[in-house]
Short mmCIF file of C-alpha atoms in Angstrom, two decimals:
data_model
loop_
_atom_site.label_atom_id
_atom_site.label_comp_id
_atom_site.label_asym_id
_atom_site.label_seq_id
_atom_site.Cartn_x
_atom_site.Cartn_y
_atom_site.Cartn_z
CA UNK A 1 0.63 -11.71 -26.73
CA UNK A 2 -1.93 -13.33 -24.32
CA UNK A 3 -2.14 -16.54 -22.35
CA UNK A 4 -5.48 -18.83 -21.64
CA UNK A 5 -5.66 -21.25 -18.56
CA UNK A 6 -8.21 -23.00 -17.45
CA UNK A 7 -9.66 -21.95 -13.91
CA UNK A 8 -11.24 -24.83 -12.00
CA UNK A 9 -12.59 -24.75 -8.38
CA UNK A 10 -11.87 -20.71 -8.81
CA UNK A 11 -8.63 -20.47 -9.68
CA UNK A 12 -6.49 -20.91 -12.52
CA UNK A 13 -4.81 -24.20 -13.04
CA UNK A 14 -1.07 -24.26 -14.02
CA UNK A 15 -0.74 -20.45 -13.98
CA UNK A 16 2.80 -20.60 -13.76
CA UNK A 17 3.64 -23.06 -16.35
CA UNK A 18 1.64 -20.43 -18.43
CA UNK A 19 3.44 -17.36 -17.03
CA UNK A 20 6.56 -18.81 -18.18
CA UNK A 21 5.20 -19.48 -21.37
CA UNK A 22 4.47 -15.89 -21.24
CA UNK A 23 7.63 -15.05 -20.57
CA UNK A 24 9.45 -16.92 -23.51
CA UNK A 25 6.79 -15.22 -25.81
CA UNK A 26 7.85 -11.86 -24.40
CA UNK A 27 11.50 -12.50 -25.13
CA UNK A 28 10.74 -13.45 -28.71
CA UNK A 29 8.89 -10.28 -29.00
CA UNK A 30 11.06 -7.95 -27.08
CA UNK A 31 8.32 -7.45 -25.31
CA UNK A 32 8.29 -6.10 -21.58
CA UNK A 33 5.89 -7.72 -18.98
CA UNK A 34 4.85 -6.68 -15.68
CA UNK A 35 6.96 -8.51 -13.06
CA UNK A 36 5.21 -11.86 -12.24
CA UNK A 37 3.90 -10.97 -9.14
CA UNK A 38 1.80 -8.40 -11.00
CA UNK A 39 0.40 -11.10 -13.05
CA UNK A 40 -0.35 -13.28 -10.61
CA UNK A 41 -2.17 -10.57 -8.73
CA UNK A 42 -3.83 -9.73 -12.03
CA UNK A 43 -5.21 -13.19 -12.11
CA UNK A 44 -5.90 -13.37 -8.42
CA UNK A 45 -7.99 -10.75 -8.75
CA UNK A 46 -10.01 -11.92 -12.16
CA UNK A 47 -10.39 -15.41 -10.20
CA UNK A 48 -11.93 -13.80 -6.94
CA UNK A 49 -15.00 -12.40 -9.01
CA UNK A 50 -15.28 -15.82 -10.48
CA UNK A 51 -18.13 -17.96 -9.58
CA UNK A 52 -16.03 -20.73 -7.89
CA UNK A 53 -18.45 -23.24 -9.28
CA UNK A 54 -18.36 -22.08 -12.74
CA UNK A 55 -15.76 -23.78 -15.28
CA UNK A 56 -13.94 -20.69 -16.66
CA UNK A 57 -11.08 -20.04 -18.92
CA UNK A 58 -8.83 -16.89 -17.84
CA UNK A 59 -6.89 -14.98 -20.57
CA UNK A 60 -4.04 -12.38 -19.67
CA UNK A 61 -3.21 -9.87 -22.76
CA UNK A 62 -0.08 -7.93 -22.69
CA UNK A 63 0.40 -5.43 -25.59
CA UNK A 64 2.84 -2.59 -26.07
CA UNK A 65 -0.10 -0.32 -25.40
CA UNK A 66 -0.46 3.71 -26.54
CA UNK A 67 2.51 4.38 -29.54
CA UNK A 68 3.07 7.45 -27.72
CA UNK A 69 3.54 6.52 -24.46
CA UNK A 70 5.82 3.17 -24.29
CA UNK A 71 4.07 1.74 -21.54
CA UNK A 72 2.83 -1.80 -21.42
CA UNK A 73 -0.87 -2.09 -20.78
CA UNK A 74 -1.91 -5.60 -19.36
CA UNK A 75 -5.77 -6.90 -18.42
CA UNK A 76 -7.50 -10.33 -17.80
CA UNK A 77 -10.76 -11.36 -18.56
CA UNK A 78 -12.77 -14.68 -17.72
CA UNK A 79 -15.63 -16.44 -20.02
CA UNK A 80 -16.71 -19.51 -18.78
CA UNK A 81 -16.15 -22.74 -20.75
CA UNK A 82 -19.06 -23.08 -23.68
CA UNK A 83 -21.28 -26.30 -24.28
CA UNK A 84 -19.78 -26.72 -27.39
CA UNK A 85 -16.55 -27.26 -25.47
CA UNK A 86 -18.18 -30.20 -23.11
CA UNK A 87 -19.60 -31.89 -26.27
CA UNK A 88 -16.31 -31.86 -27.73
CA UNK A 89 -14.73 -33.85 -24.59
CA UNK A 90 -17.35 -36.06 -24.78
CA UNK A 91 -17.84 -36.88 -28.28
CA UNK A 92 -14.50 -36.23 -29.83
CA UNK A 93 -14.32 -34.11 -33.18
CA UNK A 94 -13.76 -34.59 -37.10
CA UNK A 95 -10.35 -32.75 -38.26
CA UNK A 96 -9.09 -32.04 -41.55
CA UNK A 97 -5.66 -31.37 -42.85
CA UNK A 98 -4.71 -28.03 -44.14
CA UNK A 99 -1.49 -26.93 -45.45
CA UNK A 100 0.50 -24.49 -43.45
CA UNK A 101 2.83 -23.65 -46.62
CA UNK A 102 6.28 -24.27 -44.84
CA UNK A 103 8.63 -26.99 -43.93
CA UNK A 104 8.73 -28.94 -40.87
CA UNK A 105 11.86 -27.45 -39.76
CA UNK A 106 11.00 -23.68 -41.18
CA UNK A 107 9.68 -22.13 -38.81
CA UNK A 108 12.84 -23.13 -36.10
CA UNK A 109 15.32 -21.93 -38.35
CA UNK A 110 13.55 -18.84 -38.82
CA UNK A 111 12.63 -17.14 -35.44
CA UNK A 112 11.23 -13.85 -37.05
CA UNK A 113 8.45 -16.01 -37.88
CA UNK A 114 7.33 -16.26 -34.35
CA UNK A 115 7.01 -20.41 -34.33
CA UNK A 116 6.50 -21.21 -30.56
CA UNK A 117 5.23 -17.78 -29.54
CA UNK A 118 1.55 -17.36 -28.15
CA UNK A 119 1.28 -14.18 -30.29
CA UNK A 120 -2.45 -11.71 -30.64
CA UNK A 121 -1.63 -12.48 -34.72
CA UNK A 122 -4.52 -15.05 -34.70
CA UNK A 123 -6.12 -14.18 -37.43
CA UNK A 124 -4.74 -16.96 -40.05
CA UNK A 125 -5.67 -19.59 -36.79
CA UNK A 126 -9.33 -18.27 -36.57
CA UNK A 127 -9.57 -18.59 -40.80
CA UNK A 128 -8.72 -22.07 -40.44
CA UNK A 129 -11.54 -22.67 -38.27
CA UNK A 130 -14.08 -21.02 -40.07
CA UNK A 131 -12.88 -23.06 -43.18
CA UNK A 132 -13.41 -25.68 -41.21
CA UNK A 133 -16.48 -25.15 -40.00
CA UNK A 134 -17.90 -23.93 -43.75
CA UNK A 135 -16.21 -28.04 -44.62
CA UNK A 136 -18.09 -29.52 -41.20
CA UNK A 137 -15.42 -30.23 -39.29
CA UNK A 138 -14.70 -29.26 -35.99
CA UNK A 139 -11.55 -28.26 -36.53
CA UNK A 140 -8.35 -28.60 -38.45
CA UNK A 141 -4.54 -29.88 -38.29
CA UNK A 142 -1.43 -27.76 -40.08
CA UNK A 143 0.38 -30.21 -42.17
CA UNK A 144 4.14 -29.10 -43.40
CA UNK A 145 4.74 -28.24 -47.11
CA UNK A 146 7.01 -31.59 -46.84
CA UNK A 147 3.89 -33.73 -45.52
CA UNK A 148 4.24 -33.78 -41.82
CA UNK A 149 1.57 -32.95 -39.29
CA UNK A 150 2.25 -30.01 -36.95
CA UNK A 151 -0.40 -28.67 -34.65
CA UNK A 152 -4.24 -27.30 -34.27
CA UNK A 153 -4.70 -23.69 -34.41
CA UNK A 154 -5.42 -23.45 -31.12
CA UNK A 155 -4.16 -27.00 -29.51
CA UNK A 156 -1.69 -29.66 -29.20
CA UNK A 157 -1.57 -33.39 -31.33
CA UNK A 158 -1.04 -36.41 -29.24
CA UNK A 159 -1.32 -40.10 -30.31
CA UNK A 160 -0.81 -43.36 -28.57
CA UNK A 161 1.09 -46.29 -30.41
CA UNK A 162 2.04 -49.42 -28.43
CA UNK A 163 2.06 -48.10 -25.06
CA UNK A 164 3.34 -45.02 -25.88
CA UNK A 165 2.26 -41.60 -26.12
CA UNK A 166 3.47 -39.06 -28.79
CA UNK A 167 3.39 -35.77 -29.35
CA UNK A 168 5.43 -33.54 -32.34
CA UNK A 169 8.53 -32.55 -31.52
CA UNK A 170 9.35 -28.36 -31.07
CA UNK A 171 11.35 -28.01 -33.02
CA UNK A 172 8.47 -28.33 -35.81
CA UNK A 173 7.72 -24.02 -34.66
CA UNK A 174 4.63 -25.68 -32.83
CA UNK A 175 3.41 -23.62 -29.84
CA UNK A 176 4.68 -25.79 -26.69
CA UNK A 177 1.78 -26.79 -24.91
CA UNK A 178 1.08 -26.46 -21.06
CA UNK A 179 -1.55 -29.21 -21.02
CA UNK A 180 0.75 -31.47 -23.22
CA UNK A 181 3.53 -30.76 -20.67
CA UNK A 182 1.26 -32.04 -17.58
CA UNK A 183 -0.05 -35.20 -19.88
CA UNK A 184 3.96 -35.99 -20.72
CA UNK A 185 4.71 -36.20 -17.51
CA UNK A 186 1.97 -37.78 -15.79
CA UNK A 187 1.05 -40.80 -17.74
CA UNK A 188 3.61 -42.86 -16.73
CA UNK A 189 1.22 -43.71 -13.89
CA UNK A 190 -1.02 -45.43 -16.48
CA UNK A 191 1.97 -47.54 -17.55
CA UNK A 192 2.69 -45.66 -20.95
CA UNK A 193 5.99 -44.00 -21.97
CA UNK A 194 6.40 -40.58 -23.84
CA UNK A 195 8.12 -39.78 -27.22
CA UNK A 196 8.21 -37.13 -29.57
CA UNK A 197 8.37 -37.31 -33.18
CA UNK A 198 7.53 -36.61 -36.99
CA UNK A 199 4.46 -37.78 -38.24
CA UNK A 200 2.63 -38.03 -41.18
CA UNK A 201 -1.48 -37.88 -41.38
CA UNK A 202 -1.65 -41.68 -42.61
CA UNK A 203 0.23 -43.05 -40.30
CA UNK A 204 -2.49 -42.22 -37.43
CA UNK A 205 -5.03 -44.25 -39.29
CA UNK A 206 -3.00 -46.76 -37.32
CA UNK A 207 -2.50 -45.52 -33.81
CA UNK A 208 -4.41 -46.60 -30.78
CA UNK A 209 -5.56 -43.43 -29.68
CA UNK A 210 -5.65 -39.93 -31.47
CA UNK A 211 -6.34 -36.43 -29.36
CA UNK A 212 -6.44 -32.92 -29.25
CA UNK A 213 -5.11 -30.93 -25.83
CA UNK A 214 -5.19 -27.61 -24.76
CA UNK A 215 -5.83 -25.31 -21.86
CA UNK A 216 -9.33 -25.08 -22.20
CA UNK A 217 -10.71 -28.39 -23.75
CA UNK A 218 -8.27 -30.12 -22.14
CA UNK A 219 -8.65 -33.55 -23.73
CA UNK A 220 -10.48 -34.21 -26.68
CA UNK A 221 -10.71 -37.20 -29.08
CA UNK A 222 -10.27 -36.79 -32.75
CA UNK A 223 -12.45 -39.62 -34.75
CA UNK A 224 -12.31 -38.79 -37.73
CA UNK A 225 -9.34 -36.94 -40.07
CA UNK A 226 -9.63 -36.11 -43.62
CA UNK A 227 -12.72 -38.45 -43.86
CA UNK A 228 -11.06 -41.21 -42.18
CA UNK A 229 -12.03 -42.80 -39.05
CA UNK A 230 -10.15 -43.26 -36.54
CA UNK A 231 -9.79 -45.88 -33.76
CA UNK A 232 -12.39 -44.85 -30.88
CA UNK A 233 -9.93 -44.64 -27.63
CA UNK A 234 -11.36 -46.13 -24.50
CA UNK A 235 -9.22 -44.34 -22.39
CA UNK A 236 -9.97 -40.90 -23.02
CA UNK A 237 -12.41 -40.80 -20.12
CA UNK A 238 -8.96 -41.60 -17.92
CA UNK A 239 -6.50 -39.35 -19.49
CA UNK A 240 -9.03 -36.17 -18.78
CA UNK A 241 -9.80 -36.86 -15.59
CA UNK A 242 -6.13 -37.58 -15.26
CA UNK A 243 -5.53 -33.71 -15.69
CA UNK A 244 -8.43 -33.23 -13.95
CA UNK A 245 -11.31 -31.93 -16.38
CA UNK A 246 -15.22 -32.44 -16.39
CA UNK A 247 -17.19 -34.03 -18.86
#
C-alpha cells in the first residue's frame, strides 16, 4: 500500500491525515506498519534532500517485503510535480465516464474488495488512463453498474450546487480523500455548506462548479464530461489557493 502527499515549502503537507489513511489501509490489509514515528522520520528525511523550492509529491510504500523473511520493508521517494500537472490546475481537463462494473453500494458490503483502501493494485486505475488518453481525455470518472458516479482513478469528485459543495458519499467503496477532507472543512469561510451524496453524470451538466481533488493536483476543473461542457467555475482560482496550491 503507499501514500502520496504533496510537499510544499519542503515538507509534506497533511502528513498525518495521510498516515492515518495509511493506517486504515493497513488494517484492511492486515498489514503491519512501522510505528508512526518511523514514518514520519522516513519522510523527514526524504523532505530534507528536497529542494525546498521545488513543488514535490512524496510517496511512502509499505509492502510485506521478502516471502521468506516476514518483515515489512518501507521506503519514500520524491518526484517533483510535472507541467502537465500545472496545466491541468490551470486549464481544467475533459473526463469521460467509464463503467466500474459494480453497484454503488458493492464495494461497502464487500470489504475483500478493498473499496477505501490506498492499495499498490493500480493497475486497472492506470488502464483507465491510458484509455483515456488513447479517447483524448485527460482523464476518466468510474460510474456504478446502477448509473451513479463514484470517483477518478487517482482523485476525488466535488461539485457545487446552490451554495453548496458535494462530494460522493463513502460508503460508495470510494478512496476517502485527504484533500477533499481539508476542502470539506474549510469552505465554510467562503460562505458555502458541505453535503454528500449520490449522483448521476447528467445531473452535473447542471451544477455551478465541477472539480477534481487530490494530493498532488490539488484542485482541478473538469470542463468537459462525456462530450459535454460544463459550466466554467470562476472560483477555482480561490478554492486552490484556499488549500494552498500554485498555479
Amino acid at each position: 500500500m503507499f501514500e502520496t502527499t504533496h510537499v510544499r515549502g519542503g515538507q509534506p503537507w497533511l502528513l498525518d491525515e495521510h498516515l492515518d489513511r495509511m493506517a486504515r489501509s493497513a488494517e484492511r490489509l492486515d498489514l503491519d506498519v512501522p510505528a508512526r514515528p518511523a514514518l514520519v522520520e522516513l519522510a523527514g528525511q526524504a523532505c530534507a534532500a528536497w529542494p525546498a523550492d521545488t513543488e514535490g509529491a512524496l510517496k511512502i510504500v509499505v509492502t510485506r517485503g521478502p516471502e521468506d523473511t516476514g518483515e515489512t520493508t518501507c521506503f519514500a521517494t520524491i518526484t517533483a510535480v510535472p507541467d502537465s500537472t500545472r496545466k491541468a490546475r490551470r486549464d481544467g481537463v475533459k473526463l469521460g465516464t467509464l463503467s466500474l462494473g459494480v453497484a454503488a453500494g458493492t464495494r461497502s458490503a464487500a470489504p475483500w474488495l478493498l473499496g477505501g483502501a490506498k492499495t499498490l493494485s493500480y493497475a486497472m486505475n492506470m488502464a483507465c488512463q491510458r484509455w483515456a488518453a488513447a479517447a483524448g481525455l485527460d482523464d476518466v470518472l468510474w460510474v456504478s453498474s446502477d448509473g451513479y458516479l463514484l470517483e477518478a482513478p487517482t482523485a476525488t469528485l466535488v461539485w457545487l450546487e446552490h451554495g453548496t459543495l458535494y462530494t460522493v458519499p463513502d460508503s460508495t467503496g470510494i478512496l476517502s480523500g485527504t484533500t477533499v477532507r481539508y476542502l470539506l472543512d474549510h469552505v465554510g469561510t467562503l460562505g458555502w455548506h458541505t453535503a454528500k451524496r449520490m449522483v448521476r453524470p447528467t445531473e452535473l451538466e447542471g451544477a455551478s462548479g465541477v472539480w477534481l481533488t487530490s494530493s498532488v493536483r490539488g484542485i482541478i476543473a473538469v470542463r468537459e464530461l462525456d462530450g459535454v461542457k460544463l459550466a466554467d467555475p470562476p472560483q477555482t482560482d480561490t478554492l486552490r489557493e484556499l488549500l494552498g496550491y500554485p498555479a
